[in-house]
Coordinates of C-alpha atoms and ligand atoms in Angstrom, one line a residue:
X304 CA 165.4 104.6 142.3
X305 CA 166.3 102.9 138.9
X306 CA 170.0 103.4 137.9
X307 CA 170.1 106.1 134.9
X308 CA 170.1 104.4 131.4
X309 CA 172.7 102.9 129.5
X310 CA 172.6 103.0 125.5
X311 CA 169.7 100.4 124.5
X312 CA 168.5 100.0 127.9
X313 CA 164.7 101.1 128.7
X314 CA 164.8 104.6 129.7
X315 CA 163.7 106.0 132.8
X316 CA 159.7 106.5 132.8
X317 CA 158.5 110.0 134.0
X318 CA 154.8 110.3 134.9
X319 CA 153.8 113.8 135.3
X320 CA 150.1 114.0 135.7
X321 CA 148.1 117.1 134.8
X322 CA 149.3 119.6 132.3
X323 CA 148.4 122.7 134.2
X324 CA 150.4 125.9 134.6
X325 CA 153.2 123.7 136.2
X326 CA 153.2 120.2 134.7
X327 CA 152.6 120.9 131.0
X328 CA 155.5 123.3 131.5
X329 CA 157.7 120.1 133.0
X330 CA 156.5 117.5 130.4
X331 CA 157.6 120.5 127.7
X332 CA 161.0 121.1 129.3
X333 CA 161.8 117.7 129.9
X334 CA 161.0 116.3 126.6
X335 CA 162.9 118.7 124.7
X336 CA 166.0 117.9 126.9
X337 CA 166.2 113.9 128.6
X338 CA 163.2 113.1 126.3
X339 CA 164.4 114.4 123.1
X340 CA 168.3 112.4 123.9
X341 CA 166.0 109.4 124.8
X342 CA 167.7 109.8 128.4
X343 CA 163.7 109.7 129.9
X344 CA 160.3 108.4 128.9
X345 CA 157.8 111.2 129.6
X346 CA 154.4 110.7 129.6
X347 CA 152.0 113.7 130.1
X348 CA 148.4 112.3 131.8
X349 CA 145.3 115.1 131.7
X350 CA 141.9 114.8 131.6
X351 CA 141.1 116.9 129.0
X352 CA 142.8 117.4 125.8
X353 CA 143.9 121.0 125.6
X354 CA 145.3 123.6 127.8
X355 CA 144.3 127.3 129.2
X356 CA 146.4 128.8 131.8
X357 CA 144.0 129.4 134.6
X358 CA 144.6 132.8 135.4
X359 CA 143.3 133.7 132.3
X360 CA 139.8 132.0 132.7
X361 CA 138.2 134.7 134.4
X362 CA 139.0 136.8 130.9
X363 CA 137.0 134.1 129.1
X364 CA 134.3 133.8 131.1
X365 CA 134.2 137.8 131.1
X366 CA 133.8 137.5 126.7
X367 CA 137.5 139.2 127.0
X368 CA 139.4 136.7 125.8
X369 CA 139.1 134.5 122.5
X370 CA 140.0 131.0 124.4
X371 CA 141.1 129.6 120.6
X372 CA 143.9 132.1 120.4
X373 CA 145.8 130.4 124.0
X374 CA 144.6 127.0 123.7
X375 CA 147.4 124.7 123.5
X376 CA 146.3 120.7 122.3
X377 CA 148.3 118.3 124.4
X378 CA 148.5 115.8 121.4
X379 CA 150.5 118.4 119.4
X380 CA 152.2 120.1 121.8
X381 CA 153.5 116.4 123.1
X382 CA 154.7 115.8 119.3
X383 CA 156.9 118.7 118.8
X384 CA 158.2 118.5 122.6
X385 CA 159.0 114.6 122.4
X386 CA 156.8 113.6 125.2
X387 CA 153.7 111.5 125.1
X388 CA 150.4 112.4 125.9
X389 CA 147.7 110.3 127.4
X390 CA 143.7 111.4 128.2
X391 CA 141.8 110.6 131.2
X392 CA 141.6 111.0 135.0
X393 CA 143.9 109.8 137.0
X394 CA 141.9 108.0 140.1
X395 CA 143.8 106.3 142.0
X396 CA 147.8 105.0 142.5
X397 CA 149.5 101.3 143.1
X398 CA 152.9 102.4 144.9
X399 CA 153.7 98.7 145.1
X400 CA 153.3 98.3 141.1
X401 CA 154.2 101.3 140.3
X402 CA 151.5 102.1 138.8
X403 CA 148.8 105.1 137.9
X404 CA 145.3 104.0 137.5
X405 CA 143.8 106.1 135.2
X406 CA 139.7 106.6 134.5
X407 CA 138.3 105.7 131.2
X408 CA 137.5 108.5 128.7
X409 CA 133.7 109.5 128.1
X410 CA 133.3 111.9 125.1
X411 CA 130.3 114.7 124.8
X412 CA 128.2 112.0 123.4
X413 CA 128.6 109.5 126.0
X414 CA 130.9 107.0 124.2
X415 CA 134.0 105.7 125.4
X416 CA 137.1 106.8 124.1
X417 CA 139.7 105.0 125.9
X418 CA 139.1 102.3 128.4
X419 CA 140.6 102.4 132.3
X420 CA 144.4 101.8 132.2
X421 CA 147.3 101.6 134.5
X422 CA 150.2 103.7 133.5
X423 CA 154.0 102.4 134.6
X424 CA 156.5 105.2 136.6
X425 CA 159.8 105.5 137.5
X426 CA 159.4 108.9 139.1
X427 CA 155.7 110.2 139.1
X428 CA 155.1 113.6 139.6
X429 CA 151.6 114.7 140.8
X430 CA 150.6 118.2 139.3
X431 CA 146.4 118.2 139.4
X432 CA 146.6 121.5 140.7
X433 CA 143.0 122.7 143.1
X434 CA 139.2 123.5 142.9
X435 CA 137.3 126.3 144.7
X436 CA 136.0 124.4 148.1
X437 CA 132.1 125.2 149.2
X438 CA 132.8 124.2 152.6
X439 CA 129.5 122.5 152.3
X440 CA 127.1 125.1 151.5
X441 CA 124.2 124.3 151.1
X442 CA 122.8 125.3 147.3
X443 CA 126.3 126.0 145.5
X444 CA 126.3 122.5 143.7
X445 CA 123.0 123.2 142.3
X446 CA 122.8 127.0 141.7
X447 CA 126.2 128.6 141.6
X448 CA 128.8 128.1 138.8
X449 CA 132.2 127.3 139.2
X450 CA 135.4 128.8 137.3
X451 CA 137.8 125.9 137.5
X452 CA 138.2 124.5 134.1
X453 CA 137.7 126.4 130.6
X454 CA 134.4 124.5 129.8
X455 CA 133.3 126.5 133.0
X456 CA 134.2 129.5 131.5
X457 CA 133.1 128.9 128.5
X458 CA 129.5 127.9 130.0
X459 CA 129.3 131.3 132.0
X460 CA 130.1 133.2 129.2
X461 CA 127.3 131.7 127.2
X462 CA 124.9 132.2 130.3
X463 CA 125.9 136.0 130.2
X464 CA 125.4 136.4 126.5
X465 CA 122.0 134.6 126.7
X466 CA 120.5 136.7 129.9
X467 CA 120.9 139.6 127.9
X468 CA 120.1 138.8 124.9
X469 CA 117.0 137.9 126.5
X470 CA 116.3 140.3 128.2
X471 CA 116.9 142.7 125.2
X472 CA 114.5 140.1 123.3
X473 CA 111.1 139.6 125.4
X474 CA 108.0 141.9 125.4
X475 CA 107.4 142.1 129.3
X476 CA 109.4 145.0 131.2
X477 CA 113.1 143.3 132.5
X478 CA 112.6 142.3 136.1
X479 CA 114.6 144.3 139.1
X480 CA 117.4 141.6 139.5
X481 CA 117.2 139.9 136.2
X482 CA 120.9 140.7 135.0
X483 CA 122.3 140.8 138.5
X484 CA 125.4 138.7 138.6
X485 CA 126.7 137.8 142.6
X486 CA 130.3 136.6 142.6
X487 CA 130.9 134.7 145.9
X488 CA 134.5 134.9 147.6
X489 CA 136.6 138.3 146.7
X490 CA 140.0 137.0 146.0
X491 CA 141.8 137.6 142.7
X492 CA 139.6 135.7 140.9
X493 CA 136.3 137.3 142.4
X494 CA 137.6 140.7 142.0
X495 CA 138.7 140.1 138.3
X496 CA 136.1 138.4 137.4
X497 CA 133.5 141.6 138.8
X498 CA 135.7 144.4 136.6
X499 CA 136.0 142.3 133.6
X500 CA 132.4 141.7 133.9
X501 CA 131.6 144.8 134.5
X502 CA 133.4 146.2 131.0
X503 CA 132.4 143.7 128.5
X504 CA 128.7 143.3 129.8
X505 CA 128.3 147.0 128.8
X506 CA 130.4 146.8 125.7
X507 CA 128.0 144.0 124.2
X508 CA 125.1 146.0 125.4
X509 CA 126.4 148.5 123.1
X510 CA 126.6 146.3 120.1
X511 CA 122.9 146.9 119.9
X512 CA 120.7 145.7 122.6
X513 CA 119.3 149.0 123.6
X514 CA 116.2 147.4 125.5
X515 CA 119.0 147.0 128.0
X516 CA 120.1 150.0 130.2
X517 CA 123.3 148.6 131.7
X518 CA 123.4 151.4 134.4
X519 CA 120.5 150.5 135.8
X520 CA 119.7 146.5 134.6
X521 CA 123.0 145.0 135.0
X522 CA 124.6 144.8 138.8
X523 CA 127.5 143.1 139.6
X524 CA 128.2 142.2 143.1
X525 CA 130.7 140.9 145.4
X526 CA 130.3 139.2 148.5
X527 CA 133.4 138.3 150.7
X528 CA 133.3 136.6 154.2
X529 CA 136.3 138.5 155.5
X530 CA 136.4 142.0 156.7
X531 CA 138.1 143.2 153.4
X532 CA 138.6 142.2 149.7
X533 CA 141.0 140.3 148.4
X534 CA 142.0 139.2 152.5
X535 CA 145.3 137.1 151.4
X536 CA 146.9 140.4 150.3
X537 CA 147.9 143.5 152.1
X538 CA 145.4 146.2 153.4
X539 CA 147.0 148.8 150.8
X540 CA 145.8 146.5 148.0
X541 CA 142.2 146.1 149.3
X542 CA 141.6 149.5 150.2
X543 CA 142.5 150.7 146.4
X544 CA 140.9 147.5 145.1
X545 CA 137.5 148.0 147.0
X546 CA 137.6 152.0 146.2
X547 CA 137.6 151.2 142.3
X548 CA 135.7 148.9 142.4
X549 CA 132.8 150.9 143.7
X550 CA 133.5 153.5 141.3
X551 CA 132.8 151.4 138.7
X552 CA 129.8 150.8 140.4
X553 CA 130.1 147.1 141.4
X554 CA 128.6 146.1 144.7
X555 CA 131.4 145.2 147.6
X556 CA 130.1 143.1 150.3
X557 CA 132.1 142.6 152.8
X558 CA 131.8 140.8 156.0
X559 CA 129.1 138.7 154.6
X560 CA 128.9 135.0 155.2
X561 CA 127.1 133.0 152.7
X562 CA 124.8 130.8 154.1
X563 CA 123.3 129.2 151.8
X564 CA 122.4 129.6 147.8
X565 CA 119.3 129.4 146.0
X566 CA 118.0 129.3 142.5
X567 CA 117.4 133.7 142.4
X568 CA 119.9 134.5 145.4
X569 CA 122.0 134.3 148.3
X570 CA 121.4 133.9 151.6
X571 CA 123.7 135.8 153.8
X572 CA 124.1 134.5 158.0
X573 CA 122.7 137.5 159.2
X574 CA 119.6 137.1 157.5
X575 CA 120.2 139.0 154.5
X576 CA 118.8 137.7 150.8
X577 CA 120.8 139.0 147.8
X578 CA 119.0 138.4 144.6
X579 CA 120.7 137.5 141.3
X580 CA 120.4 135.8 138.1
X581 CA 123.8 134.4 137.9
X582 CA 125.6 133.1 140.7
X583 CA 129.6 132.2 140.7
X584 CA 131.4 130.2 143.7
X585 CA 134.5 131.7 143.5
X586 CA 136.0 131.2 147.3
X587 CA 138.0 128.6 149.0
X588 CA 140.3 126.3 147.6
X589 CA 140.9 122.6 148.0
X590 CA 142.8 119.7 145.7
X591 CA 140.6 116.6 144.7
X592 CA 139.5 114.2 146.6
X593 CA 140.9 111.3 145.6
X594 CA 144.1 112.9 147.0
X595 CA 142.8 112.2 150.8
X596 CA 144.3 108.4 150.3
X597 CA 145.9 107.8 147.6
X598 CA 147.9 104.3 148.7
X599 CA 148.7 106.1 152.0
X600 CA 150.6 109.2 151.2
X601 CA 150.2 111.9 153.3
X602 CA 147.7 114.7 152.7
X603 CA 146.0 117.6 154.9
X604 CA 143.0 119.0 156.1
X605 CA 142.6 120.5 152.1
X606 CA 143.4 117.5 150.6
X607 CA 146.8 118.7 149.5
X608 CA 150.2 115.6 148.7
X609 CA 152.5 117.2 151.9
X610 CA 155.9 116.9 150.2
X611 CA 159.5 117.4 151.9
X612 CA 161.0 120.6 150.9
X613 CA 162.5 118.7 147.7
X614 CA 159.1 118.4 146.2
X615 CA 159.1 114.5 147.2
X616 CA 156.2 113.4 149.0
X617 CA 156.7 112.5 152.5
X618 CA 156.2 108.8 152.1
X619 CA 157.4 107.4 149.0
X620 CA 160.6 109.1 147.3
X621 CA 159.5 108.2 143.5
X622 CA 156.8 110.3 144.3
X623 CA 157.0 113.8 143.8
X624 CA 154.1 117.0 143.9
X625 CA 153.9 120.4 142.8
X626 CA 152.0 123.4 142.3
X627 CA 148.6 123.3 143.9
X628 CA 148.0 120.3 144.8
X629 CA 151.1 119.9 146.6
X630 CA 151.9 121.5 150.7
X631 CA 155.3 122.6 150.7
X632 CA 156.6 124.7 153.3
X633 CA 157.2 127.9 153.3
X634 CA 159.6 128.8 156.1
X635 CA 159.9 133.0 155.9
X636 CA 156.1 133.2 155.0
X637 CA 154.6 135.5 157.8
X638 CA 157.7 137.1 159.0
X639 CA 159.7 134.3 159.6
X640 CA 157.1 132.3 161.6
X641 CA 156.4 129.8 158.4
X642 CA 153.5 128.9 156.4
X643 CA 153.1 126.8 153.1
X644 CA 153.8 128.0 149.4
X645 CA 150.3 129.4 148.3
X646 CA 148.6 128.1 145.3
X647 CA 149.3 130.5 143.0
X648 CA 150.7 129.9 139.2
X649 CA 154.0 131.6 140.1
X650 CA 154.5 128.7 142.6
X651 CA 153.8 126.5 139.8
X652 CA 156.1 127.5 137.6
X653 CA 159.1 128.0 139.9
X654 CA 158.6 124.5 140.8
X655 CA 158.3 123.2 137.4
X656 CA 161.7 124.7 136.5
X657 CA 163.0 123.1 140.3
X658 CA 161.5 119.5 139.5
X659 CA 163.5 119.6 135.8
X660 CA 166.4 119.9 137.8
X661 CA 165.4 117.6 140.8
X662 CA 165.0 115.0 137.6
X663 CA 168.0 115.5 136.0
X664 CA 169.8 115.0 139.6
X665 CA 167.7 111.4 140.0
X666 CA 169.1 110.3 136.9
X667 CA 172.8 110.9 137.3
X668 CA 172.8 109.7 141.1
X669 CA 173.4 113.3 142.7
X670 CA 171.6 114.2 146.2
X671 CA 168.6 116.3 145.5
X672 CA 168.0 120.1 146.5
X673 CA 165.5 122.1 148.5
X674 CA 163.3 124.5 147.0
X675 CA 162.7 127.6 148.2
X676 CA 159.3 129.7 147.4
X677 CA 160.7 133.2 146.3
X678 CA 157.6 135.3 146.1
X679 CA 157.8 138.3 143.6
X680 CA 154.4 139.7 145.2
X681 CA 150.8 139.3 143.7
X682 CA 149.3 141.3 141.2
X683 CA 145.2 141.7 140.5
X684 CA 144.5 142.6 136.9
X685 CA 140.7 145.3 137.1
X686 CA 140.3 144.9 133.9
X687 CA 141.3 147.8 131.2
X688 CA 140.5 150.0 134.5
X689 CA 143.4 149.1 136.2
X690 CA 145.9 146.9 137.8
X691 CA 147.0 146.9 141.3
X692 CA 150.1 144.8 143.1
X693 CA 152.7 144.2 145.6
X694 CA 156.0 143.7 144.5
X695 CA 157.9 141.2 147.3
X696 CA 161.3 140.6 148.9
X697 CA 163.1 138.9 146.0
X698 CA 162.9 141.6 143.9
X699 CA 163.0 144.4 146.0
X700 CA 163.9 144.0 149.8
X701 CA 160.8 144.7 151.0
X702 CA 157.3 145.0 150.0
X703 CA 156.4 148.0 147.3
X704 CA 152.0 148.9 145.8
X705 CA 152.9 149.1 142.3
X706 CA 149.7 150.2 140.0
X707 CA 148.7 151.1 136.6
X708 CA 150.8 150.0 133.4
X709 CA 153.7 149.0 135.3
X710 CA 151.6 146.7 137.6
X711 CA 149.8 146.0 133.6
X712 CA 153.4 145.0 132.3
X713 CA 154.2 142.6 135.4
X714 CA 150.9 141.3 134.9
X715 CA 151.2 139.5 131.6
X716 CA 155.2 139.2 132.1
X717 CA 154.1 136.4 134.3
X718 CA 152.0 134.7 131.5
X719 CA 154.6 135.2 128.7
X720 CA 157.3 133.2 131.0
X721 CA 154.7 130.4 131.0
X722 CA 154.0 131.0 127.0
X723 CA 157.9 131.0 126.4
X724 CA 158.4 128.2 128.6
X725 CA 155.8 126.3 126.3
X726 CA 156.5 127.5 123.0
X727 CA 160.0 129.5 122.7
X728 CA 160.9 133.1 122.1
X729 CA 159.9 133.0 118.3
X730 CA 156.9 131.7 118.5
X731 CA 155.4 133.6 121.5
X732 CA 156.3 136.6 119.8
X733 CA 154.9 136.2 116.4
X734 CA 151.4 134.6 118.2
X735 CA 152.2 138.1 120.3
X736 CA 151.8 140.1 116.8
X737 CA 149.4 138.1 115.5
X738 CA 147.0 139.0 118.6
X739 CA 148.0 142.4 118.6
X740 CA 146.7 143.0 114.9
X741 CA 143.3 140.7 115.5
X742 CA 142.7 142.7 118.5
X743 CA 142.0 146.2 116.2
X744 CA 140.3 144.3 113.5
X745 CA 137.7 142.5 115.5
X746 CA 135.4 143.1 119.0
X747 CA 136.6 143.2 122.2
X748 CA 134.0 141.3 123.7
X749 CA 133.5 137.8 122.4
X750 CA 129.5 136.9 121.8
X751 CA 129.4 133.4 121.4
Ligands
FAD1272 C1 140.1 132.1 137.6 C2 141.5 132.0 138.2 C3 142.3 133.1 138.2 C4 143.6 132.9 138.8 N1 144.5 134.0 138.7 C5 145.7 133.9 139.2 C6 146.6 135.0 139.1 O1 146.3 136.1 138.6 N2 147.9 134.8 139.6 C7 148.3 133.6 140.1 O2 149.5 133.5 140.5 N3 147.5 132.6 140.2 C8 146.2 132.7 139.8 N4 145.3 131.6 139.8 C9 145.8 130.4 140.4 C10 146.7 129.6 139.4 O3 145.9 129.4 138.2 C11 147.1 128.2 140.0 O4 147.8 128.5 141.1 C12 147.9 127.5 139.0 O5 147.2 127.2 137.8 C13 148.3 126.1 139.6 O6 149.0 125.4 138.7 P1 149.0 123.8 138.7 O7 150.0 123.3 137.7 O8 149.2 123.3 140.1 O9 147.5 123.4 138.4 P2 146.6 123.8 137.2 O10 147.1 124.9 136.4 O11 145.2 124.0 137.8 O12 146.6 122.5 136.3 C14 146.1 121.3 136.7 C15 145.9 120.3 135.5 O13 145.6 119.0 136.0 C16 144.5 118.5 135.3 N5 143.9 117.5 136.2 C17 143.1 117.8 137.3 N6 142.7 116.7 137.8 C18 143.2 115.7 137.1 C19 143.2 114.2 137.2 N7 142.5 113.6 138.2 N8 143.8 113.5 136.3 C20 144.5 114.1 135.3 N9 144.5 115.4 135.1 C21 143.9 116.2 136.0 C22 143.7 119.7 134.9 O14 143.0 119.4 133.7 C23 144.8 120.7 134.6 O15 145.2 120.7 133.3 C24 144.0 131.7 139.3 C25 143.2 130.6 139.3 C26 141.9 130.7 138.8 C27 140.9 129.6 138.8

């Protein structure tokens, strides 16, 4: 590696690309320490130009969130953290130049913004975090919706708005699936998705579009492949997940493999055919593509950077990879007989804080350290009806079903840590306030 920087020399150049929940909390971190001292160079890469932590787009999509109030603009957020931003896609890698070959920039309209570009490291660190993977089924690409990136939130949302609108709107009687919305995959973003959707579709019913019965129009349904909901998480949670879920009404199907979608429906293996409207691929997960060889690192089956257990990838040691994209062990995952660190936002932001460190180490010559996953359990937010969670090993020697407005309270700790890693304690809690006071003077559901 480069030798750290002496006074008027160039200073180290950090490359962290993607500014998800893990590497715009690095580029922050490290610009308002090395950066700010003019110890490092750090240059943020994303490919769009703001930031919503992606546990929240389910809430967006659902018309429960106002995505204005959490969006954070790289370009600002880079000035008032001392690191630079740059826009576009990173496609590809030269390890022997050093370099990060980065897509041009198409607008809305079509017009280019900036051209293709190569961007110089020192360290790079690879943050692109995952997508949902189809596993090739046949249909998702062109009928089901996707909820990776806000503009897919944002999109359902409008398609949800406009079906009933419609539907409220035309002369002929509604049709028996018109407003039936099937949500495909019941992990925590499945499940979420169907309770949030199930509140604010009745809320804006409410607001006045009485040709709509929601009991009996809209359905929401679930359709998982494994024998239970939410399968990563223990049976406890599924059982009092699936139970409240069909009190509210929302149809659970488990066991049910999707074979294929179609514009109206989906095809189940055994034969079955779900109708629905509105369809949402919400299973699997996978990084990108381009991931599979980039300039020979190592990668698996999903496509993830394999890394050594000090976040450096297994081939090239100015390399580094974190959060989703990245397959870190996990030694004590499933009892002690190992596993990797799932892709889950806590991940991110324990490594965030661990590369900070690792970097700080590079420059002043010191050996670097392991990380170690600690995982504080999982929590599923059901909307206002409830929360549900498992509270882990860390915190409590064991394992522990934690529920309603404690389970609420861990909930959104987890997205304040990432808010107050971004913006400081003052901020985050007048934006808190400020919420708090919009929230009683306007809708809860959003309608545009
Ligand atoms: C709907 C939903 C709900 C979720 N709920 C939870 C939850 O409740 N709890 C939990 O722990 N986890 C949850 N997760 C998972 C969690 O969001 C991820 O584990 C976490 O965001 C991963 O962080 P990351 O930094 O690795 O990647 P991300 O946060 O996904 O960020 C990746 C960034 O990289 C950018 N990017 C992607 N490709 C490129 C490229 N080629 N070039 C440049 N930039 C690129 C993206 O624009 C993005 O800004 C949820 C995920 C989803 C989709």
């Amino acid at each position: 590696m480069s030798p750290p920087s002496a006074p008027g020399a160039t200073p180290h150049r950090v490359v962290i690309v993607g500014g998800g929940a893990g590497g715009l909390e690095l580029a922050t971190r490290l610009g308002d320490t090395l950066g700010r001292r003019g110890r490092v160079a750090v240059t943020l890469v994303d490919r769009t130009r703001t930031h919503v932590w992606k546990p929240k787009l389910h809430e967006i999509a659902a018309g429960s969130m106002d995505m204005s109030a959490h969006e954070v603009g790289y370009l600002a957020q880079s000035h008032w953290h001392h690191f630079r931003y740059r826009v576009g896609a990173m496609v590809g890698l030269s390890r022997a130049r050093k370099e990060v070959l980065i897509a041009p920039f198409i607008d809305d309209e079509g017009l280019q913004v900036t051209p293709a570009r190569a961007i110089g490291y020192d360290t790079l660190v690879v943050a692109i975090g995952s997508q949902s993977n189809d596993f090739g089924t046949p249909g998702v690409a062109e009928h089901a919706m996707k909820l990776e990136t806000a503009a897919d939130a944002q999109r359902f949302h409008a398609r949800v708005v406009n079906a009933c609108i419609r539907a409220h709107a035309q002369a002929t009687p509604l049709r028996a699936d018109q407003l039936h919305v099937a949500i495909i995959g019941a992990g925590a973003t499945g499940v979420e998705l169907a309770a949030e959707l199930y509140r604010t579709t009745r809320e804006m019913v409410a607001y006045g579009l009485d040709r709509v019965d929601a009991d009996k129009d809209i359905q929401v349904s679930v359709i998982e492949a494994a024998p239970r909901v939410l399968p990563a998480l223990p049976p406890r949670l599924s059982e009092a997940t699936e139970k409240l879920l069909r009190k509210l009404g929302v149809a659970v199907h488990v066991n049910a493999k999707v074979a294929a979608v179609q514009a109206g429906g989906v095809s189940l293996a055994d034969g079955r055919l779900l109708p629905a409207e509105l369809i949402v691929w919400a299973a699997g997960v996978k990084a990108a593509d381009f991931l599979k060889d980039l300039d020979g690192l190592e990668s698996n089956r999903i496509n993830q950077l394999v890394v050594l257990p000090t976040l450096q990838t297994t081939r090239d040691e100015n390399i580094f990879a974190m959060g989703d994209c990245a397959a870190c062990a996990w030694p004590e995952a499933n009892q002690g007989q190992g596993g990797w660190v799932p892709p889950r936002a806590q991940a991110a932001h324990q490594q965030a804080n661990h590369m900070l460190q690792q970097i700080q180490r590079r420059l002043v010559g010191r050996p670097l350290k392991n990380y170690r996953y600690r995982d504080f359990g999982s929590l599923v937010s059901l909307g206002e009806y409830s929360t549900v969670g498992n509270m882990m090993g860390g915190l409590i020697g064991g394992s522990l079903m934690i529920e309603g407005l404690f389970a609420r309270l861990m909930y959104e700790s987890l997205y304040k840590m990432h808010e107050l890693a971004l913006h400081g304690s003052v901020k985050v809690t007048l934006d808190t306030l400020a919420r708090l006071i919009v929230r009683r003077t306007e809708p809860h559901v959003k309608l545009h």
